[in-house]
Amino acid sequence: MVQIKTPEQIAKMREAGLVVAAIHAATREAAVPGATTRDLDQVARKVLAEHDAKPNFLGYGGFPATICTSVNEVVVHGIPSDEVVLKDGDIISIDCGAIIDGWHGDAAFTAFVGSGHAPELLELSRVTEESMWAGIAAMKQGNRLVDVSRAIETYIRRQPKPGGGRYGIIEDYGGHGIGTEMHMDPHLLNYVDRRRGKGPKLVTGFCLAIEPMVSLGTPGTEVLSDDWTVITTDGTWSSHWEHSVALTDEGPLVLTAPDGGRAKLAEHGVTAAPDPLA
Ligand code: MG
Ligand code: MG
């Protein structure tokens, strides 16, 4: 069952989404050489408190922190730690969430620590982010869930990889419905699996967290002995981008983007829905 939201509920989710955007801004600034991933967690905690928002990751299935900090070959679910000190040249994916009045927001981005990153790393993050936007642009009336998966996969497959070879589209994790819980039906693959059918129709009130994860090598992952940290099986570095999106009568609204997705969706010829809080 897909939870369909009213405009009032979408406005609440927009509130939560803007808190997530504020955590992104603060943690992006704090992700510098010498900082620990625990420092970033504390930054996120402070922003949540300032907005009277609750964390949704803390305690989720026993997760011990407020955000996920996934460095280099870590794909997702890295646990913030005093032991992980960011170095010049690292890449880090920071995944953040917030709850306002019971409504959830969830979004992630990849940041470059310091400077001088190889072009293939810059391109990895760009391709991952742009595939997310291609997926968001496919969130329109009349489409089905598989159209979002297809848009993400098609975008990635059309990008030449510097140095040759193929990008790995991570298969073990994907996007999800979101609303009164962080993870709800349906599960959203980042590629098309014909055995799964086309999925539900995208209608007004449908909300999805769209989150491609891409590696420089394998699509395969394994979980470390801490039961959380997900790494690529071949050790290649990976990128993760995510936004929470609502479909409205007036098009998609990117709940976790400060501008509601207006600028990036325009590049796809899509008009973002007006901000219900503006
Ligand atoms: Mg997330
Ligand atoms: Mg998510």
Coordinates of C-alpha atoms in Angstrom, one line a residue, residues 21-235:
A21 CA 18.4 21.0 3.7
A22 CA 19.8 23.1 6.6
I23 CA 21.7 20.0 7.9
H24 CA 23.1 19.6 4.4
A25 CA 24.4 23.1 4.3
A26 CA 25.9 22.9 7.8
T27 CA 27.6 19.5 7.3
R28 CA 28.9 20.4 3.9
E29 CA 30.7 23.3 5.4
A30 CA 32.1 21.2 8.2
A31 CA 33.4 18.4 6.0
V32 CA 37.0 19.6 5.9
P33 CA 40.3 17.8 6.3
G34 CA 40.9 17.1 10.0
A35 CA 37.3 16.9 11.0
T36 CA 36.0 13.6 12.3
T37 CA 32.7 12.1 11.1
R38 CA 31.6 12.4 14.7
D39 CA 32.0 16.2 14.4
L40 CA 29.6 16.1 11.5
D41 CA 27.1 14.2 13.5
Q42 CA 27.3 16.8 16.2
V43 CA 26.7 19.6 13.7
A44 CA 23.6 17.8 12.4
R45 CA 22.3 17.3 16.0
K46 CA 22.6 21.0 16.6
V47 CA 20.7 22.0 13.5
L48 CA 17.9 19.5 14.4
A49 CA 17.7 21.0 17.9
E50 CA 17.6 24.6 16.5
H51 CA 14.6 23.6 14.4
D52 CA 12.8 21.6 17.1
A53 CA 13.0 18.6 14.8
K54 CA 13.6 15.0 15.7
P55 CA 16.2 12.7 14.2
N56 CA 14.9 9.7 12.3
F57 CA 18.1 7.8 11.8
L58 CA 19.1 7.7 15.6
G59 CA 17.8 4.5 17.0
Y60 CA 16.5 3.3 13.6
G61 CA 17.0 -0.5 13.8
G62 CA 19.6 0.4 16.5
F63 CA 21.6 2.9 14.4
P64 CA 23.7 4.8 16.9
A65 CA 24.0 8.2 15.3
T66 CA 22.0 11.2 13.8
I67 CA 23.4 11.0 10.2
C68 CA 25.2 8.5 8.0
T69 CA 28.8 9.4 7.0
S70 CA 30.1 7.2 4.2
V71 CA 33.7 7.8 3.2
N72 CA 35.3 6.6 -0.1
E73 CA 34.6 2.9 -0.6
V74 CA 31.7 3.1 1.9
V75 CA 28.5 3.2 -0.1
V76 CA 25.9 4.0 2.6
H77 CA 25.2 3.7 6.4
G78 CA 28.7 4.6 7.6
I79 CA 28.6 5.3 11.4
P80 CA 30.0 8.7 12.5
S81 CA 33.1 8.0 14.7
D82 CA 35.9 9.8 16.4
E83 CA 38.2 7.4 14.6
V84 CA 37.3 8.5 11.1
V85 CA 39.3 11.7 10.4
L86 CA 38.6 13.2 7.0
K87 CA 41.7 13.7 4.8
D88 CA 42.4 15.9 1.8
G89 CA 41.3 14.0 -1.2
D90 CA 38.5 11.9 0.4
I91 CA 34.9 11.9 -0.8
I92 CA 32.1 11.6 1.7
S93 CA 28.4 10.9 1.3
I94 CA 26.4 12.4 4.1
D95 CA 22.8 11.1 4.5
C96 CA 20.5 13.1 6.8
G97 CA 16.9 13.0 8.0
A98 CA 14.5 15.0 10.2
I99 CA 11.0 14.6 11.6
I100 CA 8.5 17.4 12.1
D101 CA 5.1 16.6 13.7
G102 CA 5.6 13.0 12.6
W103 CA 6.4 13.7 9.0
H104 CA 9.8 12.6 7.6
G105 CA 12.5 14.1 5.3
D106 CA 15.5 12.2 4.0
A107 CA 18.3 13.3 1.7
A108 CA 21.9 12.7 0.9
F109 CA 24.8 14.4 -1.0
T110 CA 28.4 13.6 -1.8
A111 CA 31.1 16.1 -0.9
F112 CA 34.7 16.5 -1.8
V113 CA 37.1 16.9 1.2
G114 CA 39.8 19.4 0.5
S115 CA 40.9 19.7 -3.1
G116 CA 42.7 18.1 -6.0
H117 CA 40.3 15.2 -6.6
A118 CA 40.9 13.1 -9.7
P119 CA 38.5 13.9 -12.6
E120 CA 37.0 10.5 -12.4
L121 CA 35.8 11.2 -8.8
L122 CA 34.3 14.6 -9.8
E123 CA 32.6 12.8 -12.7
L124 CA 31.4 10.0 -10.4
S125 CA 29.6 12.4 -8.2
R126 CA 28.2 14.5 -11.1
V127 CA 26.8 11.4 -12.8
T128 CA 25.2 10.1 -9.6
E129 CA 23.6 13.5 -8.8
E130 CA 22.4 14.1 -12.3
S131 CA 20.9 10.6 -12.5
M132 CA 18.9 11.5 -9.4
W133 CA 17.6 14.6 -11.1
A134 CA 16.7 12.5 -14.2
G135 CA 14.7 10.3 -11.9
I136 CA 13.0 13.2 -10.2
A137 CA 12.1 14.7 -13.6
A138 CA 10.4 11.4 -14.4
M139 CA 8.1 11.8 -11.3
K140 CA 5.1 12.9 -13.2
Q141 CA 1.4 12.1 -13.6
G142 CA 0.8 9.1 -15.9
N143 CA 4.2 7.6 -15.3
R144 CA 4.8 4.5 -13.2
L145 CA 7.5 3.7 -10.6
V146 CA 9.6 1.9 -13.2
D147 CA 9.8 5.1 -15.3
V148 CA 11.8 6.7 -12.4
S149 CA 14.1 3.6 -12.2
R150 CA 14.6 3.7 -16.0
A151 CA 15.4 7.4 -16.1
I152 CA 18.1 6.9 -13.4
E153 CA 19.6 3.8 -15.1
T154 CA 19.5 5.3 -18.6
Y155 CA 21.2 8.5 -17.5
I156 CA 24.1 6.6 -15.9
R157 CA 24.5 4.2 -18.8
R158 CA 24.8 7.1 -21.3
Q159 CA 27.7 8.7 -19.5
P160 CA 31.1 7.7 -20.7
K161 CA 33.3 6.7 -17.7
P162 CA 36.7 8.4 -17.6
G163 CA 39.3 5.7 -18.2
G164 CA 36.7 3.3 -19.7
G165 CA 34.6 0.6 -18.2
R166 CA 31.1 0.9 -16.7
Y167 CA 29.8 2.5 -13.6
G168 CA 28.4 0.1 -11.0
I169 CA 24.8 0.8 -10.2
I170 CA 24.4 -0.5 -6.6
E171 CA 21.7 -3.1 -6.6
D172 CA 21.2 -4.1 -2.9
Y173 CA 19.8 -0.7 -1.9
G174 CA 17.5 1.8 -3.4
G175 CA 14.9 4.5 -2.9
H176 CA 11.6 4.3 -1.0
G177 CA 8.3 5.8 -0.2
I178 CA 8.4 8.3 2.7
G179 CA 5.8 10.0 4.9
T180 CA 4.8 9.0 8.4
E181 CA 7.8 6.7 8.4
M182 CA 11.2 7.1 6.8
H183 CA 11.0 3.9 4.8
M184 CA 7.7 3.0 3.3
D185 CA 6.4 1.2 0.2
P186 CA 7.2 1.1 -2.6
H187 CA 10.9 0.2 -2.9
L188 CA 12.5 2.0 -5.8
L189 CA 15.2 0.3 -7.8
N190 CA 17.9 2.4 -9.5
Y191 CA 17.7 0.1 -12.5
V192 CA 15.0 -1.7 -14.4
D193 CA 14.3 -5.3 -13.3
R194 CA 11.7 -6.6 -15.8
R195 CA 10.7 -9.4 -13.4
R196 CA 9.2 -6.8 -11.0
G197 CA 6.7 -5.3 -13.4
K198 CA 6.0 -1.6 -13.8
G199 CA 5.1 -0.7 -10.2
P200 CA 2.3 1.6 -9.1
K201 CA 1.1 4.6 -11.0
L202 CA 2.5 8.0 -9.9
V203 CA -0.4 10.1 -8.8
T204 CA -0.9 13.3 -6.8
G205 CA 0.2 12.8 -3.2
F206 CA 2.8 10.1 -4.0
C207 CA 6.1 10.8 -2.1
L208 CA 9.4 9.1 -2.9
A209 CA 13.0 9.3 -1.6
I210 CA 15.0 9.0 -4.9
E211 CA 18.6 7.9 -4.1
P212 CA 21.0 6.5 -6.7
M213 CA 24.2 4.9 -5.4
V214 CA 27.0 4.5 -8.0
S215 CA 30.5 3.0 -7.8
L216 CA 33.5 3.2 -10.0
G217 CA 33.5 -0.6 -10.4
T218 CA 31.1 -3.2 -9.0
P219 CA 27.4 -3.0 -8.3
G220 CA 28.0 -5.5 -5.5
T221 CA 28.2 -4.6 -1.8
E222 CA 28.9 -6.2 1.6
V223 CA 28.1 -5.2 5.1
L224 CA 31.0 -4.8 7.7
S225 CA 31.0 -6.6 11.0
D226 CA 29.4 -3.5 12.7
D227 CA 26.2 -4.6 10.9
W228 CA 25.8 -1.2 9.3
T229 CA 28.7 0.0 7.1
V230 CA 28.1 -1.0 3.5
I231 CA 31.2 -1.1 1.3
T232 CA 31.7 -2.0 -2.4
T233 CA 33.0 -5.6 -2.7
D234 CA 35.9 -4.5 -5.0
G235 CA 36.9 -1.5 -2.8

